[in-house]
Each structure stands twice: as structure tokens, then as C-alpha cells.
Coordinates of C-alpha atoms in Angstrom, one line a residue:
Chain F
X30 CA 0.0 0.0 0.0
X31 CA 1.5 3.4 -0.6
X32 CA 1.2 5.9 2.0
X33 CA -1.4 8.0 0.2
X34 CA -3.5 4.9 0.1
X35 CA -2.4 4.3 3.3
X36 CA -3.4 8.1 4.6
X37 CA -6.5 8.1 2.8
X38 CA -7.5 4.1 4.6
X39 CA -6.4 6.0 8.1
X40 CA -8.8 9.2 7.3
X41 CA -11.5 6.9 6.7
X42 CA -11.6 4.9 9.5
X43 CA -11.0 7.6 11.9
X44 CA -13.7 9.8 10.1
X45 CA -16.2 6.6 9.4
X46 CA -17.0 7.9 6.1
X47 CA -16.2 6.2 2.2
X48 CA -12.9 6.5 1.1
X49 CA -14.1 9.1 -2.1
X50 CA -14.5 11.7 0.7
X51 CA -11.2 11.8 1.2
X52 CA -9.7 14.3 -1.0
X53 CA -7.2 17.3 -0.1
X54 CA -9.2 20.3 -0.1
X55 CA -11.9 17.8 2.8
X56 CA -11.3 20.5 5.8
X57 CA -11.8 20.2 10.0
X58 CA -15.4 20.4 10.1
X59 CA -16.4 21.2 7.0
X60 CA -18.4 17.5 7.5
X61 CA -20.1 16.2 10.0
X62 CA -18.1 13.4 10.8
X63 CA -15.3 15.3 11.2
X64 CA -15.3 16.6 14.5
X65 CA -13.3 17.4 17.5
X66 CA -13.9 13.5 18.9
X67 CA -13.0 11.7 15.3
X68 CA -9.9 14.2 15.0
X69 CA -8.3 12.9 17.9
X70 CA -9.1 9.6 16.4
X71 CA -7.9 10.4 13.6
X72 CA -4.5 12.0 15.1
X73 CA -3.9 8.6 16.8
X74 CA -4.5 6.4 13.6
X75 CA -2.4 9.0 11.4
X76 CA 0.6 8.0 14.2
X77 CA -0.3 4.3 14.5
X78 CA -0.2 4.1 10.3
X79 CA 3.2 6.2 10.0
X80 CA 5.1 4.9 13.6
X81 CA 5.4 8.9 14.4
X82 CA 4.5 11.0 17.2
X83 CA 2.8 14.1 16.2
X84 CA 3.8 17.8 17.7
X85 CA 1.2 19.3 19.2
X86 CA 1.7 22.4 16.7
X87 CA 1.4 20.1 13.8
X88 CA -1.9 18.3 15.4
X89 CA -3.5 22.0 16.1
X90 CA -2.3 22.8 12.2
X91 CA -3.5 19.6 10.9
X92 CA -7.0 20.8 9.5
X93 CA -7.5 19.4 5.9
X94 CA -6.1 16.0 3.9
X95 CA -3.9 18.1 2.3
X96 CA -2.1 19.5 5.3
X97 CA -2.1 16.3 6.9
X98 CA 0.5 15.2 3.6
X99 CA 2.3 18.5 4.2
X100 CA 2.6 18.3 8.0
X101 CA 4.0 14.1 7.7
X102 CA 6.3 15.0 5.1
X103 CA 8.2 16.6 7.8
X104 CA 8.1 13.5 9.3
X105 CA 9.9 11.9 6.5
X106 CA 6.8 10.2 5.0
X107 CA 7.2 10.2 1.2
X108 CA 3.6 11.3 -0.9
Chain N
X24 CA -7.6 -12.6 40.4
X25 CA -5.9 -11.1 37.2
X26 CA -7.7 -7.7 37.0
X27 CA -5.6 -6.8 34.6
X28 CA -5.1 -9.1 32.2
X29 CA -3.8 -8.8 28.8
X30 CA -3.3 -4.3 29.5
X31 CA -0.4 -2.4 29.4
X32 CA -0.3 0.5 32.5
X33 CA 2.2 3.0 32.1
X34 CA 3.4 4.0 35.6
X35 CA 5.1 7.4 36.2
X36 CA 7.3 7.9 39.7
X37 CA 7.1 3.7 39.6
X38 CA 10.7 3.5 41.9
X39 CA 9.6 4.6 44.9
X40 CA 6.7 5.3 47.6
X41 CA 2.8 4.5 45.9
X42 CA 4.4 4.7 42.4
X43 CA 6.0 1.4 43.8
X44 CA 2.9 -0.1 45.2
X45 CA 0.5 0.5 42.5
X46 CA 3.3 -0.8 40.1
X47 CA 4.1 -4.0 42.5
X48 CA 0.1 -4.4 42.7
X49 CA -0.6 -4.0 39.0
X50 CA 2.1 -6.6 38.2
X51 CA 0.9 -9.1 40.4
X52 CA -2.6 -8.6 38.5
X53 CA -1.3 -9.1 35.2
X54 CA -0.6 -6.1 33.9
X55 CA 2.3 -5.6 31.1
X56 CA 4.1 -2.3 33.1
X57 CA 6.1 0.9 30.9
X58 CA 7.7 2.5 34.0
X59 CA 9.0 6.1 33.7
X60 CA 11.2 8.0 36.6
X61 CA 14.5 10.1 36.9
X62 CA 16.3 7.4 38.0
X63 CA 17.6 4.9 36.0
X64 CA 19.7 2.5 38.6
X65 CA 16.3 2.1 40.5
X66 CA 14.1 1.8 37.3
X67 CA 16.6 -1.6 37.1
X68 CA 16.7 -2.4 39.9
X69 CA 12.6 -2.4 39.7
X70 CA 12.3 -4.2 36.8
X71 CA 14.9 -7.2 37.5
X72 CA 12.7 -7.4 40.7
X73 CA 9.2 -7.3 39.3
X74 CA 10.2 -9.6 36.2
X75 CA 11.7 -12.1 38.7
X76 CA 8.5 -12.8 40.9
X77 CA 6.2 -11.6 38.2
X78 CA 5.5 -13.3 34.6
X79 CA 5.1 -9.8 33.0
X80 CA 6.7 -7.6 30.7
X81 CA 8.7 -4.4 32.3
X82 CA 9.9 -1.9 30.1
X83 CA 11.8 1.0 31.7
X84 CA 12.4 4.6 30.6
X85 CA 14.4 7.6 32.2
X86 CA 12.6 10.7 32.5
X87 CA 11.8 13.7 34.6
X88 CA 8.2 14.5 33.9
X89 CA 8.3 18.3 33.9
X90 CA 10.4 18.3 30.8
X91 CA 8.0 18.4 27.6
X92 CA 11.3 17.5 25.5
X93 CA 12.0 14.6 27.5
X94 CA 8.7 13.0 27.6
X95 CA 8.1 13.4 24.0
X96 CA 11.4 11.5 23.7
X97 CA 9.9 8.7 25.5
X98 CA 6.5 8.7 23.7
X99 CA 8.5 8.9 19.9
X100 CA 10.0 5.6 21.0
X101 CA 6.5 4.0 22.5
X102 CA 5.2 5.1 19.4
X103 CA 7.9 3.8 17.0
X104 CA 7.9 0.7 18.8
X105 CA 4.1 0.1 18.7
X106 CA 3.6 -0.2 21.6
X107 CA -0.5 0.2 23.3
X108 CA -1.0 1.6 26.9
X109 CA -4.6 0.8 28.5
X110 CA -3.7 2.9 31.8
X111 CA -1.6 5.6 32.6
X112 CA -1.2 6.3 36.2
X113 CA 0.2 10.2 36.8
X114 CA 1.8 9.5 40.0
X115 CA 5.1 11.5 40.0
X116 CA 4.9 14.1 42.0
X117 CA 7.0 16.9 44.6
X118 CA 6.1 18.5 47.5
X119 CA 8.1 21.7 48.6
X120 CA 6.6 23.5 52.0
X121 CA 6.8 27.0 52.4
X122 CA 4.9 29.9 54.0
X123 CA 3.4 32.7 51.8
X124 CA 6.0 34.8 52.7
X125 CA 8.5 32.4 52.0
X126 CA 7.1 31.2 48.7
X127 CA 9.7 32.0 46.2
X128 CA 8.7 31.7 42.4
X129 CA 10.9 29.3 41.9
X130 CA 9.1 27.2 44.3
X131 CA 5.9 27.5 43.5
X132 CA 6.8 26.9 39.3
X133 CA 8.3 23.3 40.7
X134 CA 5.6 22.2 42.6
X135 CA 3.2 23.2 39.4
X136 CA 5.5 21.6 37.1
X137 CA 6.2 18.6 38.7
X138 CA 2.9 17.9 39.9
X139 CA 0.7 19.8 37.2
X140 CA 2.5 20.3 34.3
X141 CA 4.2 16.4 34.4
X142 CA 0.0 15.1 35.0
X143 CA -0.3 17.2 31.3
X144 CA 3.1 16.2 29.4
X145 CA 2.2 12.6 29.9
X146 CA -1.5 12.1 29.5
X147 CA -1.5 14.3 26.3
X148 CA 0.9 12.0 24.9
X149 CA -0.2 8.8 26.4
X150 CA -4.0 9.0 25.7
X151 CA -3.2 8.7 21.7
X152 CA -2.9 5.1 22.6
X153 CA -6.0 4.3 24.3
X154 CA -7.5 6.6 21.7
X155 CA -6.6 4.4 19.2
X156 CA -8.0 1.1 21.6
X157 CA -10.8 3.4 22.0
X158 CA -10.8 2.4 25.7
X159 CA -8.6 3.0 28.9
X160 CA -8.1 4.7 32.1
X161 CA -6.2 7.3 33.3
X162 CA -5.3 7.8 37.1
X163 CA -4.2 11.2 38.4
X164 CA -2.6 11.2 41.9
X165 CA -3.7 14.6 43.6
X166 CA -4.0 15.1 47.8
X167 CA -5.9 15.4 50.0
X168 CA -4.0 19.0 50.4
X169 CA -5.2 19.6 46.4
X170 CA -8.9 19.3 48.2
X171 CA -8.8 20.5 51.2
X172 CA -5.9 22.9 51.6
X173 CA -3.3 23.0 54.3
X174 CA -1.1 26.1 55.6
X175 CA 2.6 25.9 54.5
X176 CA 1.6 24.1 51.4
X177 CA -0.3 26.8 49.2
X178 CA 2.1 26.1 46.3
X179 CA 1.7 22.6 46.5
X180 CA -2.2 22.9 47.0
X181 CA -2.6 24.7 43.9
X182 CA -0.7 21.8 41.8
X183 CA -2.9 19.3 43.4
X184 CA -6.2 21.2 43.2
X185 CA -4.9 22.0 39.3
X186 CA -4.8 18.2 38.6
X187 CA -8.2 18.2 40.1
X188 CA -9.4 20.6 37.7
X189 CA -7.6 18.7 35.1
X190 CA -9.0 15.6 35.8
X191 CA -12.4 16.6 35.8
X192 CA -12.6 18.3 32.5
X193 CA -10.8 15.6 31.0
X194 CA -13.3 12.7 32.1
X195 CA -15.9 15.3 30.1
X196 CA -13.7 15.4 26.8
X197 CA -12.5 11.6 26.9
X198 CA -15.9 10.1 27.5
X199 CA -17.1 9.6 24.2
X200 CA -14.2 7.7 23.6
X201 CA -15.0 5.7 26.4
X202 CA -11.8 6.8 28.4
X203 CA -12.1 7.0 32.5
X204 CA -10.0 9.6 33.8
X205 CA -10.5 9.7 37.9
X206 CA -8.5 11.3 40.6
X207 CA -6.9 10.2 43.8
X208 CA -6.7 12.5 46.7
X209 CA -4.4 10.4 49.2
X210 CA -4.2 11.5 53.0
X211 CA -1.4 11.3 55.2
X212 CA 0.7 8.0 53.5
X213 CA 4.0 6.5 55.1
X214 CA 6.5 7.4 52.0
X215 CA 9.7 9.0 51.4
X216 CA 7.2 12.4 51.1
X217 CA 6.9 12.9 54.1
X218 CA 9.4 10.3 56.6
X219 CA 11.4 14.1 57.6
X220 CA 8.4 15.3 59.3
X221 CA 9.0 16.0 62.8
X222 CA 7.6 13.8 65.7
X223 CA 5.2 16.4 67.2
X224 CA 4.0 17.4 63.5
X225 CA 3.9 13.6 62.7
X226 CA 1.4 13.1 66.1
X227 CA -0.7 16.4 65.2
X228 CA -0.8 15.1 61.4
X229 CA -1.7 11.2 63.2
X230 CA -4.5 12.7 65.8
X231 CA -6.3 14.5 62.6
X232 CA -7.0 11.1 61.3
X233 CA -10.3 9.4 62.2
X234 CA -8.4 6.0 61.8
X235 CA -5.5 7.2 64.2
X236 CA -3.0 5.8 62.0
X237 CA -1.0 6.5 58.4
X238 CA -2.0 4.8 55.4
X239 CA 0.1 2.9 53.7
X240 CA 1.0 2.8 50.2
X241 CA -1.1 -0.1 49.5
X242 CA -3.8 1.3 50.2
X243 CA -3.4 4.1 47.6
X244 CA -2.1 1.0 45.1
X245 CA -5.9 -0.9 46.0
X246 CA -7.8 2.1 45.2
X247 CA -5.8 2.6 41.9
X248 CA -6.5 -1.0 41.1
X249 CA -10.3 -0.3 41.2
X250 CA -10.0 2.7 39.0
X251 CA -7.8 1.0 36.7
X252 CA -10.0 -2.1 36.5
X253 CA -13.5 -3.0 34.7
X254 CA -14.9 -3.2 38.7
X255 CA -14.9 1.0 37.9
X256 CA -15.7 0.6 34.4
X257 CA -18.7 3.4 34.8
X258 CA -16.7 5.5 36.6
X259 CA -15.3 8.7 35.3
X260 CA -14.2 11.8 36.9
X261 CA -14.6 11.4 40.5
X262 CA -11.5 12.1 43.0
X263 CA -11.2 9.6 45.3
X264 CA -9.7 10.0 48.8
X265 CA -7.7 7.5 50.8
X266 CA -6.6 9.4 53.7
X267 CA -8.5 6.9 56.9
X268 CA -11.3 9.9 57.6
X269 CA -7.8 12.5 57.8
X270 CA -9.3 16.5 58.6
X271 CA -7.2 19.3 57.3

């Protein structure tokens, strides 16, 4: 699995919505399944999938797919 | 009775005093231990001991709670290493007297990072893990001095009553991922705390307690085992005190 596939599999279990809703411009609460109890979920599954531990800067930042790629490229995860 | 079974509790201030005894207690119920404390000699020592008489895992990790760099440290390696926490027991903690007068800054920034600041460093970074089981418990050690307030100790008071506070909210957030957070407000408990306390201060601390005697760390460990187990598994953001009926 590459780690796209494998970043879009951890947004949508955390979220609990289809994989096609996962696309880079899908922002923090711009759905309802996104909220501030599935975005800690989804913080955790982001650092069980990619073995890293997320700054708390980078989790407050962390508020679209697309940033998500951004902010774990600087964790040496390759999109 | 294996209470604990198959979980991983992450112990902070494990070496010594009720860090000791809820780590001893937890072992003997089964419970897979990740032990962090300043000193690594004892940390050793601890885990040759509990490994020997206990068929559990011990994994040991050098740290001094108040430092956000150093705990991240540990948690970047729990993380790499996959490893899953069900419990994390805040436990480390300082006490530092002094008068209002004689409150320096200095002081007072100690006691709230040891006692307040270490409680947040290690839950924020722990709870990812029972997040991700979507399950756990998380035990705060405040006083009975965080509830009830004692002179001399106003620094100290205000860490305790702040991991109170902390606690309480917390059990709010975490509930709807089915995460306990509960508090425990100990009394007057025969550890390294508080073994320099004078004799006449040691029988006017004694004489305040209904059961006329110190508790013992065991006691505190017991209590911890409950919140820690499924026999509290609807409890969530209480503070329990273990202080023998103690007045302050």
C-alpha cells in the first residue's frame, strides 16, 4: 500500500466515512463526521499508520487531507 | 484474580513510595508495566525485581516529567515501537513547603510543574494510545492537600487542586471515547514524602485522622487498582480520597 492509500484508509476509518470523501481540499469540520472527537481519532490512527509522534503544533495545524501530507512529510513520510 | 489481564499500564514515579505499590500491585494482576522516573539504577533495579516474581513484561524509561522535550522522547519511541498503553497512572509528583512569605517563584513553578505540568506532558501524549483502543483509564494522583488545603503548602495545593481541575474536564472530553480519567486525593501516606516530618508534627498530622494511624501505600495502590480495572468501568471523573477519615 503506498502511504497516500495508506493516509486516505487511516482518514477513513478515523472519520467513518467512504474512502471518495477523502480528498485534499476535505477540511476540520467542513463534514459532519469530522469533528473534534474523530480528529483525535484520527491524530492517533495518522501516528499508529506512519510509527510517528505528532507535535502538538502540527496536530493543532492539521485541519485538511492536504495538510495532513504537508505536515507528515516533515516527518519523513514520502507522498 | 488477574484484574488486569492482557493491559499495558504506564506508571510514572514507579521507583519509589505509591508509584512502587501500584506498580508491585498492578504486576501481580497481570498487567504488562512501561515504568518512567529520573532514576535509572532504580528503574533496574525495579524491573529485575518485578520480572523475577512476576511473569510480566517491564519496560523502563528515564525521564523527569516536567520536561516536555523529555517525555516526547519517551513517547516517539513507544510510538515507534508500537507499543499500546490501556492505563496511565500520573503518579510522580514533589512537595516543597513553604509559607506565603517564603514562597519564592521558583518554588511555586516546581511544585506546578512537577505535579501539574508532568500530569499534562504525559496524559497528552499517552492518551493517543488508548484513543486508538478506544478504551482506557487514566489515574491522576492529587492530595488530599489539592482538596482541602493545608497552611505551609499553598504552592503545592494549587498543583494538586490544578490536577483536580484537570482531571475533571478531561473525564468530560474523553468520555465519548470511552476513556475513565478519575483522581486520587491520598491523606497522610508513610512514603519518602513525608518520613522528615517531625515527631510532634507527625502526632498532630496522626491525631487528625479518624483511623488514628497513616495509610500505607497499598492502600493508595488498591484504590488505583479499582479505577484501573472494569470493577470501575462506569466511573469517570470522581477524586477519590484515601486518607483513613484525615481532617485538614
Amino acid at each position: 500500500m503506498s502511504n497516500t492509500e495508506k493516509l486516505i484508509h487511516a482518514f477513513s476509518e478515523a472519520l467513518a466515512v467512504p474512502q471518495e470523501t477523502i480528498q485534499d481540499d476535505l477540511a476540520y469540520q467542513a463534514i459532519p463526521e469530522w469533528d473534534s472527537i474523530t480528529h483525535m481519532i484520527l491524530i492517533s490512527q495518522l501516528e499508529d499508520t506512519f510509527g510517528v509522534a505528532i507535535d502538538t503544533d502540527d496536530v493543532i495545524d492539521l485541519s485538511s487531507v492536504g495538510k495532513a501530507k504537508e505536515i507528515l512529510t516533515k516527518y519523513n513520510i514520502v507522498f | 484474580m488477574s484484574l488486569l489481564k492482557g493491559k499495558t499500564a504506564l506508571i510514572t514515579g514507579s521507583t519509589r513510595g505509591i508509584g512502587e505499590a501500584i506498580a508491585t500491585l498492578f504486576a501481580a494482576e497481570g498487567a504488562g508495566l512501561i515504568l518512567l522516573a529520573r532514576n535509572s539504577d532504580q528503574l533496574e533495579q525495579q524491573k529485575r525485581k518485578l520480572e523475577e516474581v512476576y511473569p510480566v513484561s517491564v519496560t523502563v524509561y528515564t525521564a523527569d516529567v516536567s520536561d516536555p522535550e523529555q517525555v516526547k522522547a519517551v513517547f516517539a519511541t513507544i510510538t515507534g515501537a508500537k507499543m499500546d498503553i490501556d492505563i496511565v497512572v500520573n503518579n510522580a509528583g514533589q512537595m516543597i513547603d513553604a509559607s506565603l512569605l517564603t514562597l519564592k517563584p521558583e518554588v511555586m513553578r516546581q511544585n506546578v510543574e512537577v505535579n501539574l505540568y508532568g500530569t499534562f506532558h504525559v496524559t497528552q501524549a499517552a492518551v493517543k494510545s488508548l484513543i486508538r483502543r478506544r478504551g482506557g483509564s487514566v489515574i491522576n494522583l492529587s492530595s488530599i492537600v489539592g482538596t482541602n488545603g493545608s497552611a505551609g503548602q499553598s504552592a503545592y495545593a494549587a498543583a494538586k487542586s490544578g490536577v483536580i481541575g484537570f482531571t475533571r474536564s478531561l473525564s468530560k472530553e474523553l468520555a465519548p471515547l470511552n476513556i475513565r480519567v478519575n483522581a486520587i486525593a491520598p491523606g497522610f501516606i508513610e512514603t519518602e514524602l513525608v518520613a522528615g516530618l517531625p515527631a510532634p508534627a507527625r502526632e498532630k498530622t496522626l491525631a487528625s485522622i479518624g483511623m488514628k494511624r497513616a495509610g500505607k501505600p497499598e492502600d493508595v495502590a488498591r484504590v488505583a487498582l479499582f479505577l484501573a480495572s472494569e470493577l470501575s468501568g462506569y466511573v469517570t471523573g470522581q477524586v477519590i480520597g484515601v486518607d483513613g477519615g484525615m481532617m485538614l
